[in-house]
GROMACS .gro file of N, CA and C in nm:
model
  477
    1UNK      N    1   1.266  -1.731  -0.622
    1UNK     CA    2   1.298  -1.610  -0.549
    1UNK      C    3   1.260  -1.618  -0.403
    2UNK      N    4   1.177  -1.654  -0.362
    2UNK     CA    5   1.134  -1.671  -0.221
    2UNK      C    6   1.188  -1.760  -0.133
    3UNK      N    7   1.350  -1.786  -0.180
    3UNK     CA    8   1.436  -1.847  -0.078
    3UNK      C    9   1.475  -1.738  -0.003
    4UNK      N   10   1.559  -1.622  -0.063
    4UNK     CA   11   1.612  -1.542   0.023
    4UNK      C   12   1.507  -1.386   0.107
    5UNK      N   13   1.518  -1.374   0.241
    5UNK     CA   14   1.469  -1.316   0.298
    5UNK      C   15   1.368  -1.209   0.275
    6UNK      N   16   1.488  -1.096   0.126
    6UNK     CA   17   1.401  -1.018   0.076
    6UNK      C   18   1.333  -1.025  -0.009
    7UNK      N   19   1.299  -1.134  -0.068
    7UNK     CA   20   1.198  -1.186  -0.178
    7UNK      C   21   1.061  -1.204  -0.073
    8UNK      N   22   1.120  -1.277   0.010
    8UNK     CA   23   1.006  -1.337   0.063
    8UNK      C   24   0.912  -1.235   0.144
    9UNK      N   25   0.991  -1.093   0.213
    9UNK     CA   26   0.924  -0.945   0.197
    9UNK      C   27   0.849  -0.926   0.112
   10UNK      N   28   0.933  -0.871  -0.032
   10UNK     CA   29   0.904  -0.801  -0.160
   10UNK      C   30   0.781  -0.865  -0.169
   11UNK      N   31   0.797  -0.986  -0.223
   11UNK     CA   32   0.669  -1.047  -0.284
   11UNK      C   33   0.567  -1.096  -0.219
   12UNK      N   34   0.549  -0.995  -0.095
   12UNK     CA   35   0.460  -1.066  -0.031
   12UNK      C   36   0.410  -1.153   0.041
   13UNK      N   37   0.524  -1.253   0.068
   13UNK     CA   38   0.499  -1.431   0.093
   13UNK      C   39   0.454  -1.548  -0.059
   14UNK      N   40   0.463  -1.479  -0.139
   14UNK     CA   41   0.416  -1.536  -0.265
   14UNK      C   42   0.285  -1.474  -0.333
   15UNK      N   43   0.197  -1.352  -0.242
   15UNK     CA   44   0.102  -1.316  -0.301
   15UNK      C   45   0.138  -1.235  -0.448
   16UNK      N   46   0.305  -1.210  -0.471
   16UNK     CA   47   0.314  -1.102  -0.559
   16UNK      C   48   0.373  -1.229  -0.674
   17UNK      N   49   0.301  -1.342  -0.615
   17UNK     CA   50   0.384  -1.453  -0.792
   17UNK      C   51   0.215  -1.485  -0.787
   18UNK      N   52   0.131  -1.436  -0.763
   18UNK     CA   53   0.015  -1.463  -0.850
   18UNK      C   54  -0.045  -1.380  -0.976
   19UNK      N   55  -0.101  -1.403  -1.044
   19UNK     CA   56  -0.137  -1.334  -1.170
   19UNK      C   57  -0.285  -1.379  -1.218
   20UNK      N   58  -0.325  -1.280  -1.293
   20UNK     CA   59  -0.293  -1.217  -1.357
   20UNK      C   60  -0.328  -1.075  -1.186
   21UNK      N   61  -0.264  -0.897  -1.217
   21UNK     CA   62  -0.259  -0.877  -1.174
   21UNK      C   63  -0.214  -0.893  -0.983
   22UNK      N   64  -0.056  -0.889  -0.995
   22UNK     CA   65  -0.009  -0.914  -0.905
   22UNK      C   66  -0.025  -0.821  -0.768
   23UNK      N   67  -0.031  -0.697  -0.817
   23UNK     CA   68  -0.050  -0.569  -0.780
   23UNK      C   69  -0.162  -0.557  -0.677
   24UNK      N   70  -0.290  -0.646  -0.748
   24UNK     CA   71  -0.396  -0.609  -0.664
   24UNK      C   72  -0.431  -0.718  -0.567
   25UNK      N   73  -0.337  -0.841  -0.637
   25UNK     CA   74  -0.382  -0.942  -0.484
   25UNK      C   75  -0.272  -0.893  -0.356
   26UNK      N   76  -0.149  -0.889  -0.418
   26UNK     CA   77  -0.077  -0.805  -0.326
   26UNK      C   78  -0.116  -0.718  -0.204
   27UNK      N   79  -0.194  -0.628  -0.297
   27UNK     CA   80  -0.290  -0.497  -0.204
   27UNK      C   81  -0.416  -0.582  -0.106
   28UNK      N   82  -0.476  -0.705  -0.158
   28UNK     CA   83  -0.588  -0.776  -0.085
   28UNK      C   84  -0.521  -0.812   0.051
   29UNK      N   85  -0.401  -0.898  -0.017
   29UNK     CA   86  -0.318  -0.991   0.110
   29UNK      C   87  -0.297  -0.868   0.234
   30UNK      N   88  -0.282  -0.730   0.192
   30UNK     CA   89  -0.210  -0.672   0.281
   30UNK      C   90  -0.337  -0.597   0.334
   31UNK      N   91  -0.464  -0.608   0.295
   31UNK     CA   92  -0.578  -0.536   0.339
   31UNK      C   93  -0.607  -0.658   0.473
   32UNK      N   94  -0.545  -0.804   0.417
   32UNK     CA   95  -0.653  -0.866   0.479
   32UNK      C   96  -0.554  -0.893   0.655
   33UNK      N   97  -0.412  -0.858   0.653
   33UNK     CA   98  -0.325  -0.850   0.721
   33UNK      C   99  -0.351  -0.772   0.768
   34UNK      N  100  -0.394  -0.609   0.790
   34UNK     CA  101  -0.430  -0.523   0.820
   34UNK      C  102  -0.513  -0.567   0.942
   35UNK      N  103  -0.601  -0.600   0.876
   35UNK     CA  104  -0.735  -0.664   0.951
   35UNK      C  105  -0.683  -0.709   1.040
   36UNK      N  106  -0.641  -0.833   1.058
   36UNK     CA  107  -0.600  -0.963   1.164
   36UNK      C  108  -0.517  -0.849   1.238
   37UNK      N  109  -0.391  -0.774   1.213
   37UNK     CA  110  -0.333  -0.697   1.281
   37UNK      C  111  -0.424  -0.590   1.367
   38UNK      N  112  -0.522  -0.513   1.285
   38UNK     CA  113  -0.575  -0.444   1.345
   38UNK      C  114  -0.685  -0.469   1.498
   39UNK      N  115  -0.687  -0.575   1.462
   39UNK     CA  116  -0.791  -0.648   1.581
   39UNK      C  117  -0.708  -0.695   1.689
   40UNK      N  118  -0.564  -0.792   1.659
   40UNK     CA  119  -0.438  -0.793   1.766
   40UNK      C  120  -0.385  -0.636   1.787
   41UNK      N  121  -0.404  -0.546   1.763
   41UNK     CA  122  -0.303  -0.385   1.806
   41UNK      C  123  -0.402  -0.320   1.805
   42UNK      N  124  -0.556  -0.335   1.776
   42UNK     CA  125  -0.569  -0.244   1.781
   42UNK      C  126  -0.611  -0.157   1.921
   43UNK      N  127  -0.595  -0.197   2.057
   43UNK     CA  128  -0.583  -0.151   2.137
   43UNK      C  129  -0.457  -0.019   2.174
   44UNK      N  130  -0.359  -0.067   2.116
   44UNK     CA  131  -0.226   0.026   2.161
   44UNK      C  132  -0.219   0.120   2.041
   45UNK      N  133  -0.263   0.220   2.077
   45UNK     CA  134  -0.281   0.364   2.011
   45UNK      C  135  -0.099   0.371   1.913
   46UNK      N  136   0.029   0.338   1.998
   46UNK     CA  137   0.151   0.358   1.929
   46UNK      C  138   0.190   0.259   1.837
   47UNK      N  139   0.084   0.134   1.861
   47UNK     CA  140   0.162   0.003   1.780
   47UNK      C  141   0.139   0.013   1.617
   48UNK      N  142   0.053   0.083   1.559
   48UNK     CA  143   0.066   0.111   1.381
   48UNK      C  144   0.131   0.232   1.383
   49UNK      N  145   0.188   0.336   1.408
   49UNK     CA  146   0.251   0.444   1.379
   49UNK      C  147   0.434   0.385   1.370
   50UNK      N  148   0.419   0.307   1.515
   50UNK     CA  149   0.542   0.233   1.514
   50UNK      C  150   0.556   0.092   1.429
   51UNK      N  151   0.517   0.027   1.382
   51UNK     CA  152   0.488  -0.053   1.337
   51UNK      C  153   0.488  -0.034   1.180
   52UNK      N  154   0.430   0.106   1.138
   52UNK     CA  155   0.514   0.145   0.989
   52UNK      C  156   0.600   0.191   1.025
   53UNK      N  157   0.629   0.283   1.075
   53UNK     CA  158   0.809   0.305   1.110
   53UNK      C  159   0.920   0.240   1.065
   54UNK      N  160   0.852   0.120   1.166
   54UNK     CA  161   0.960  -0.037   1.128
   54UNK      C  162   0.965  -0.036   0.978
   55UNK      N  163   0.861  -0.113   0.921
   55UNK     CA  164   0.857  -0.202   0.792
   55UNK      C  165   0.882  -0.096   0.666
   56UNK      N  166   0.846   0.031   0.688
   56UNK     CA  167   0.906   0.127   0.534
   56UNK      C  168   1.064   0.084   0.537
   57UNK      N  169   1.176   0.110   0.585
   57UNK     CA  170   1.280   0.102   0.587
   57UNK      C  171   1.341  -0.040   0.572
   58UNK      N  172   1.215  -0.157   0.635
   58UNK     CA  173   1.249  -0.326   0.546
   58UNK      C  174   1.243  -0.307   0.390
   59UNK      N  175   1.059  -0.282   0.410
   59UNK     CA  176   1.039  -0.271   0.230
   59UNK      C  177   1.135  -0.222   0.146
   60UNK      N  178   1.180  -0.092   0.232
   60UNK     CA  179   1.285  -0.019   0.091
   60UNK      C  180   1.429  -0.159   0.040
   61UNK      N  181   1.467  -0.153   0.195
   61UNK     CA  182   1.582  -0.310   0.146
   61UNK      C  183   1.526  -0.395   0.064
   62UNK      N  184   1.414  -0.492   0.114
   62UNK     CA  185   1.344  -0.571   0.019
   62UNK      C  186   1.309  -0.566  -0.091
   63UNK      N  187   1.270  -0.405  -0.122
   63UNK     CA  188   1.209  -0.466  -0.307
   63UNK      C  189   1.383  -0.386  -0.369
   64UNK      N  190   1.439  -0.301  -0.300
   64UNK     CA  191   1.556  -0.289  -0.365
   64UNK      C  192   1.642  -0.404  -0.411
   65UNK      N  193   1.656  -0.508  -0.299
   65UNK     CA  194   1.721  -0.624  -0.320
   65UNK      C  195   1.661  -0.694  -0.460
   66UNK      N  196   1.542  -0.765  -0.395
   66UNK     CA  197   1.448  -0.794  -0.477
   66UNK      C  198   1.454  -0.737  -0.630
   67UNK      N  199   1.457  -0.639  -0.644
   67UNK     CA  200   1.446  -0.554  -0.802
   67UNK      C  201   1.573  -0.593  -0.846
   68UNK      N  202   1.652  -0.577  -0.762
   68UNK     CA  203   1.767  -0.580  -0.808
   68UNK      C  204   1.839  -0.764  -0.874
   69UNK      N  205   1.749  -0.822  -0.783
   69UNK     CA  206   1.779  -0.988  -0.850
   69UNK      C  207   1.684  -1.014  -0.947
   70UNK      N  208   1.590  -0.966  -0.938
   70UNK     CA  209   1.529  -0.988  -1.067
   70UNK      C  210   1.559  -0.934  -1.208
   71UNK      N  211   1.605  -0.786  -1.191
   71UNK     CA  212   1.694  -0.730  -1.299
   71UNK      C  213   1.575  -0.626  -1.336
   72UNK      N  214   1.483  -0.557  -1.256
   72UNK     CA  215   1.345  -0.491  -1.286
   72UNK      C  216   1.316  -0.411  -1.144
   73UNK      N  217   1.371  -0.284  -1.139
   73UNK     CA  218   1.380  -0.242  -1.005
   73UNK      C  219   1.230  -0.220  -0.969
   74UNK      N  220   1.143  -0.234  -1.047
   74UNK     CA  221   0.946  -0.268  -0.937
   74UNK      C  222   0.931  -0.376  -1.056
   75UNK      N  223   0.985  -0.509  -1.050
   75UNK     CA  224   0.912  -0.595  -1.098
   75UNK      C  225   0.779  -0.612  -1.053
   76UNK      N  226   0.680  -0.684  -1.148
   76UNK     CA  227   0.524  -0.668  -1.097
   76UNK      C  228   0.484  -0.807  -0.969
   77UNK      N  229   0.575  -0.859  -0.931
   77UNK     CA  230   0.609  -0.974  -0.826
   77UNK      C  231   0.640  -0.905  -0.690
   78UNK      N  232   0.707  -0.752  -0.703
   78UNK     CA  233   0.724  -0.692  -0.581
   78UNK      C  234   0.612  -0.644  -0.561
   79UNK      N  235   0.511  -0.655  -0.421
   79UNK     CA  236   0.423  -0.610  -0.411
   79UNK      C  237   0.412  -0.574  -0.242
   80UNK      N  238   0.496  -0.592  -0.168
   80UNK     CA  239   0.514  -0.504  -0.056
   80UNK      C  240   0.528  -0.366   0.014
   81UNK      N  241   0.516  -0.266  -0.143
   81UNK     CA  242   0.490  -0.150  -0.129
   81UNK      C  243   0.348  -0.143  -0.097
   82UNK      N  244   0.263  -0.266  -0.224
   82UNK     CA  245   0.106  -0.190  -0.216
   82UNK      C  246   0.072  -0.235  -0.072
   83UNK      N  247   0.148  -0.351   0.000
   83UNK     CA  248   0.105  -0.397   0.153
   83UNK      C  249   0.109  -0.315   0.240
   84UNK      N  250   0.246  -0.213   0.254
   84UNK     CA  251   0.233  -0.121   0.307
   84UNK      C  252   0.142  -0.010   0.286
   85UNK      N  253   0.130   0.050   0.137
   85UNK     CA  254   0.087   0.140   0.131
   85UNK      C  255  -0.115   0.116   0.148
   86UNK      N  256  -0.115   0.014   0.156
   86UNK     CA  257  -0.259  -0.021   0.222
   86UNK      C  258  -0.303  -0.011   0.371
   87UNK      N  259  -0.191  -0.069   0.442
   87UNK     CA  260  -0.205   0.018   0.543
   87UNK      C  261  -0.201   0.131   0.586
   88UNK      N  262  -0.131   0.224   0.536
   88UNK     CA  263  -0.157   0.350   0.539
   88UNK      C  264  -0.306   0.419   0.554
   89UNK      N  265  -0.345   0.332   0.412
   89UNK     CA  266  -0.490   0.406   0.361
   89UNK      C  267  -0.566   0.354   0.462
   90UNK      N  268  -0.586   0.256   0.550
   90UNK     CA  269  -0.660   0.206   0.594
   90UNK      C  270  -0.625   0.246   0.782
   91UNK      N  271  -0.561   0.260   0.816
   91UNK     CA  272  -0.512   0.340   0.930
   91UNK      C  273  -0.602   0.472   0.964
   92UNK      N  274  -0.612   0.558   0.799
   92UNK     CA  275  -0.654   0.659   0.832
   92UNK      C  276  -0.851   0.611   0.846
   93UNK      N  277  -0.856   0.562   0.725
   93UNK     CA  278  -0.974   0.490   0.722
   93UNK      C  279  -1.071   0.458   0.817
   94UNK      N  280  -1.011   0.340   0.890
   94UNK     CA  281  -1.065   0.306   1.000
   94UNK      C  282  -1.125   0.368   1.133
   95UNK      N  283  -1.212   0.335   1.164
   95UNK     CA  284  -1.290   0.243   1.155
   95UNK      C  285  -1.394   0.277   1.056
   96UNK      N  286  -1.414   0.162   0.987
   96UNK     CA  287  -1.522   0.201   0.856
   96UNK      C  288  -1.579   0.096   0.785
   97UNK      N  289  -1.704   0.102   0.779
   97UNK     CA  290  -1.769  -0.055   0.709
   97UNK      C  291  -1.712  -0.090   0.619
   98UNK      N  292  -1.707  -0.274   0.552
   98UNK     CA  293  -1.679  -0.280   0.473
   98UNK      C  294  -1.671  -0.219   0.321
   99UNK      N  295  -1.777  -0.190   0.311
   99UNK     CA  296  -1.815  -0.101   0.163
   99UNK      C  297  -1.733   0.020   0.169
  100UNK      N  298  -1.654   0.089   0.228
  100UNK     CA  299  -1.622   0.209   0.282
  100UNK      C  300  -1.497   0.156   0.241
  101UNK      N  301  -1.416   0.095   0.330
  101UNK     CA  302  -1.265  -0.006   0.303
  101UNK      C  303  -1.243  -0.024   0.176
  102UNK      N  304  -1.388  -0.101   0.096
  102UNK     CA  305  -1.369  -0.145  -0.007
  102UNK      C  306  -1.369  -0.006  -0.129
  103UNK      N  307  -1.431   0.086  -0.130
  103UNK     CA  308  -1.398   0.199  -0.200
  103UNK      C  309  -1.224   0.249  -0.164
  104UNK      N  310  -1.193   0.275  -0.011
  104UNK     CA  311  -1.049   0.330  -0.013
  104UNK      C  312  -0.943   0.207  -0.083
  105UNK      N  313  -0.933   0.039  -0.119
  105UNK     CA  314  -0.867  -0.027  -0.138
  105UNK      C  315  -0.893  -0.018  -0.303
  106UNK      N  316  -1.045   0.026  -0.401
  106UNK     CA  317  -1.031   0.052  -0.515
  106UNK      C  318  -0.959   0.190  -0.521
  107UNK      N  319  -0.977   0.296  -0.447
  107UNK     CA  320  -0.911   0.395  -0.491
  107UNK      C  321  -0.793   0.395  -0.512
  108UNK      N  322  -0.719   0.321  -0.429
  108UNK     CA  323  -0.554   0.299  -0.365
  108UNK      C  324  -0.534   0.246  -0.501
  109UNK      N  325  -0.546   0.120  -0.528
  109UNK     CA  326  -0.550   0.043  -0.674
  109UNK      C  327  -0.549   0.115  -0.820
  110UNK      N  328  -0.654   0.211  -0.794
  110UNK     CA  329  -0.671   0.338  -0.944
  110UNK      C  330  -0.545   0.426  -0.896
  111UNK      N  331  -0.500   0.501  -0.829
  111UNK     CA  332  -0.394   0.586  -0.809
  111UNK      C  333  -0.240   0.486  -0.860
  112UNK      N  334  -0.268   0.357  -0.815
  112UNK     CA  335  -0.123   0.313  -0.796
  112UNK      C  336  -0.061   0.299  -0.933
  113UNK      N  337  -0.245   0.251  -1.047
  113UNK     CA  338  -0.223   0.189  -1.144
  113UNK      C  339  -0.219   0.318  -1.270
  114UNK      N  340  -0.276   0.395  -1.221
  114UNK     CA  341  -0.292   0.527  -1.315
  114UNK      C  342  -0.150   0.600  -1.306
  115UNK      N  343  -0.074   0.630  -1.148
  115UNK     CA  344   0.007   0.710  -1.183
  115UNK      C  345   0.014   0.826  -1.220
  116UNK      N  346  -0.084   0.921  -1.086
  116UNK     CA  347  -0.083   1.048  -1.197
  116UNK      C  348   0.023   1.133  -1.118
  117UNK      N  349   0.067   1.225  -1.217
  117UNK     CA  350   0.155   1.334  -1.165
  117UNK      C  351   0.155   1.365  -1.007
  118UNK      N  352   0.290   1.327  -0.908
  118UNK     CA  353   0.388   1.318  -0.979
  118UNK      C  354   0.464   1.201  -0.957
  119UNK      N  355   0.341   1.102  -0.914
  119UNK     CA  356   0.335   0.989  -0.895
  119UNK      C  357   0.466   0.908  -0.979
  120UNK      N  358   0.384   0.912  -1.115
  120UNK     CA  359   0.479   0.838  -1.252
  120UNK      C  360   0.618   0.904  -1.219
  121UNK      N  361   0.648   1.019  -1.193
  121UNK     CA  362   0.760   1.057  -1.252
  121UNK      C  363   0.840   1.011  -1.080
  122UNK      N  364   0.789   1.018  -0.988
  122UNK     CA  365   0.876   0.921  -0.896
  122UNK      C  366   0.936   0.750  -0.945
  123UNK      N  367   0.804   0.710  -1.005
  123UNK     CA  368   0.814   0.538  -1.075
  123UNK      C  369   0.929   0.539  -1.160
  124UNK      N  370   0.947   0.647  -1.214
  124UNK     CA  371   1.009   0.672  -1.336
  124UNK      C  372   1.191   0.698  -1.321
  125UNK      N  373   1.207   0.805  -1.230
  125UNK     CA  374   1.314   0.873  -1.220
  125UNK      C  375   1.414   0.807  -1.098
  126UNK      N  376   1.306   0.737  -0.983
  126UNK     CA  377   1.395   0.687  -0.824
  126UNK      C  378   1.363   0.574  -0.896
  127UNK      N  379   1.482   0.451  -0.968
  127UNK     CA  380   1.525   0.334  -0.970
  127UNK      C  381   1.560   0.223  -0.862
  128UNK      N  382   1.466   0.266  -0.749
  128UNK     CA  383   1.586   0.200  -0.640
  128UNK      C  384   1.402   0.123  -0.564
  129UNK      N  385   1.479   0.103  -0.438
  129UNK     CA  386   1.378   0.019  -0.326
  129UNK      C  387   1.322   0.171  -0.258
  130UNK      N  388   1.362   0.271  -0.233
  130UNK     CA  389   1.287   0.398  -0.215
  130UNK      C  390   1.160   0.405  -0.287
  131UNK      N  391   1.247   0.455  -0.403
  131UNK     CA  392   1.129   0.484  -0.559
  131UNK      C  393   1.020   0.345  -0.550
  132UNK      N  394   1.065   0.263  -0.538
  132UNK     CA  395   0.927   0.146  -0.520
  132UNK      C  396   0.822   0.185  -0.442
  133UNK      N  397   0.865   0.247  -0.301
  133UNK     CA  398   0.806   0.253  -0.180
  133UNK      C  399   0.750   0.344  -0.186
  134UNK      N  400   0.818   0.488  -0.249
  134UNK     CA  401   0.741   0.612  -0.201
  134UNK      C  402   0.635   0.617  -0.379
  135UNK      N  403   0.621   0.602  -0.441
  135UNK     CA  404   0.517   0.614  -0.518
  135UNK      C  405   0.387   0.539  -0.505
  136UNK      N  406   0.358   0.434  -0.438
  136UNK     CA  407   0.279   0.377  -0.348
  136UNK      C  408   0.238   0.459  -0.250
  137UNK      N  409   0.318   0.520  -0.128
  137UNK     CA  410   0.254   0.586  -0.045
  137UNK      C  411   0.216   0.696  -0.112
  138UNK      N  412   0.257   0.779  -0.242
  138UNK     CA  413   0.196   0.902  -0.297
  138UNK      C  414   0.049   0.836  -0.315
  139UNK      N  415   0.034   0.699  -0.400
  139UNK     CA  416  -0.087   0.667  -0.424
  139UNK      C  417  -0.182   0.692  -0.308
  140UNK      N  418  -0.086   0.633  -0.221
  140UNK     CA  419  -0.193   0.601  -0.087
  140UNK      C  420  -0.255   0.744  -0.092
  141UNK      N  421  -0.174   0.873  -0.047
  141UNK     CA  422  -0.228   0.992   0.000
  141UNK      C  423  -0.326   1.065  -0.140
  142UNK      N  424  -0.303   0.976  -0.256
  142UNK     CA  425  -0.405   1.072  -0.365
  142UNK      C  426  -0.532   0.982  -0.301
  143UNK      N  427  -0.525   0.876  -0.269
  143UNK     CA  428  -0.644   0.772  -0.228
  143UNK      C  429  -0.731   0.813  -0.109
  144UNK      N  430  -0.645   0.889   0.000
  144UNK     CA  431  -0.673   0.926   0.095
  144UNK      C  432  -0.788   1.094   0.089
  145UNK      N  433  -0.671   1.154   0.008
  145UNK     CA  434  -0.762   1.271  -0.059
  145UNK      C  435  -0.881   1.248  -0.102
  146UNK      N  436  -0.901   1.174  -0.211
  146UNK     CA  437  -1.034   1.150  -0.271
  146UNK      C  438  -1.164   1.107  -0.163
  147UNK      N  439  -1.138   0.970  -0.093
  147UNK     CA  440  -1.222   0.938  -0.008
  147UNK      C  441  -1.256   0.993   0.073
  148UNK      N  442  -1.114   1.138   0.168
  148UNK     CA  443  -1.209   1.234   0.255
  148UNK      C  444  -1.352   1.315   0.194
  149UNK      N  445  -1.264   1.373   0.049
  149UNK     CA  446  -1.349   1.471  -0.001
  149UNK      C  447  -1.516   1.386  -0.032
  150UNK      N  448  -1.480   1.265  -0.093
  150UNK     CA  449  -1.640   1.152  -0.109
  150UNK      C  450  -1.720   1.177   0.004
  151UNK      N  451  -1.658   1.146   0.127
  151UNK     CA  452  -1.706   1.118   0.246
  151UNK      C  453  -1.777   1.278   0.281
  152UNK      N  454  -1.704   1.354   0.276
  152UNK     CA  455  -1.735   1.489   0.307
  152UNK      C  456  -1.892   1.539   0.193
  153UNK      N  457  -1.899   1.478   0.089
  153UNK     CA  458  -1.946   1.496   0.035
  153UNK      C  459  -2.080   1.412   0.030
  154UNK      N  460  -2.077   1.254   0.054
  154UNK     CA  461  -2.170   1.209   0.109
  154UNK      C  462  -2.268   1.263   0.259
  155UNK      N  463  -2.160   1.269   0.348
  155UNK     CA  464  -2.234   1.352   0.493
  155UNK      C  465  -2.295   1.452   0.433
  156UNK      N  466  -2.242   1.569   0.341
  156UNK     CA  467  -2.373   1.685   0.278
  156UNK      C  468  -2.453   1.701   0.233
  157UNK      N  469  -2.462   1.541   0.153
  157UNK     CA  470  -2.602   1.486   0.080
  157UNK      C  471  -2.687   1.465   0.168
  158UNK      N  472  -2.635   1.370   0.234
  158UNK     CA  473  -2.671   1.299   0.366
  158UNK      C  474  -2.842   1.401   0.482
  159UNK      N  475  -2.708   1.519   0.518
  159UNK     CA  476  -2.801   1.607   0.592
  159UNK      C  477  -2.940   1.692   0.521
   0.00000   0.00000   0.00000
């Protein structure tokens, strides 16, 4: 699969043909891309706002294509949603110690893999390179929820 263009999106560069759990090295590769990106951009306040802009509207082509040659519209090999949708979480995140990252990248991981309402029923009902994309970013924002409220909740212990 990683001859043609949108494979080589979808899956990551090959992080989404590793196993077991494709899903979560997927999500590593794209934490650790984040990083390297974030340290090259992270000066220009517009370059990640624009910069997802761009790549939601690849991904959707890519794992659509992708799903679609494989015959499994989110085969567990497409994993360029969780790349994106890691950046997301980590956009808002940042700046934040490792241990901090590393709670929002387990949370992201429990939302993506749990699926809760109405998460699943996006996975479920949009068959396409959309439906790949946007149930990931739902994860992202249940991921996002939780860790404000933690955080909010640690600072009250805290004081």
């Amino acid at each position: 699969m990683l001859i043609h263009p949108a494979a080589i999106v979808a899956q990551g560069v090959g992080s989404g043909l590793l196993h077991p759990a494709s899903g979560t090295w997927g999500t590593l590769v794209g934490w650790l891309v984040f990083v390297f990106l974030n340290q090259s951009l992270g000066a220009y306040v517009w370059a990640w706002p624009l910069l997802l802009a761009v790549t939601f509207p690849v991904g959707v082509w890519a794992c659509h294509v992708t799903g679609k040659e494989l015959g499994v519209h989110d085969d567990s090999s497409i994993v360029f949603d969780e790349m994106w949708a890691i950046w997301l979480v980590l956009l808002f995140v940042m700046p934040a110690p490792l241990w901090q990252q590393a709670i929002a990248f387990g949370l992201f991981r429990l939302f993506d893999i749990w699926k809760p309402y109405p998460i699943r029923l996006v996975d479920e009902k949009w068959t396409n390179g959309l439906g790949v994309m946007l149930d990931d970013v739902m994860a992202a924002f249940y991921a996002l929820l939780v860790f404000a409220v933690g955080k909010q909740a640690y600072i009250w212990m805290a004081s």
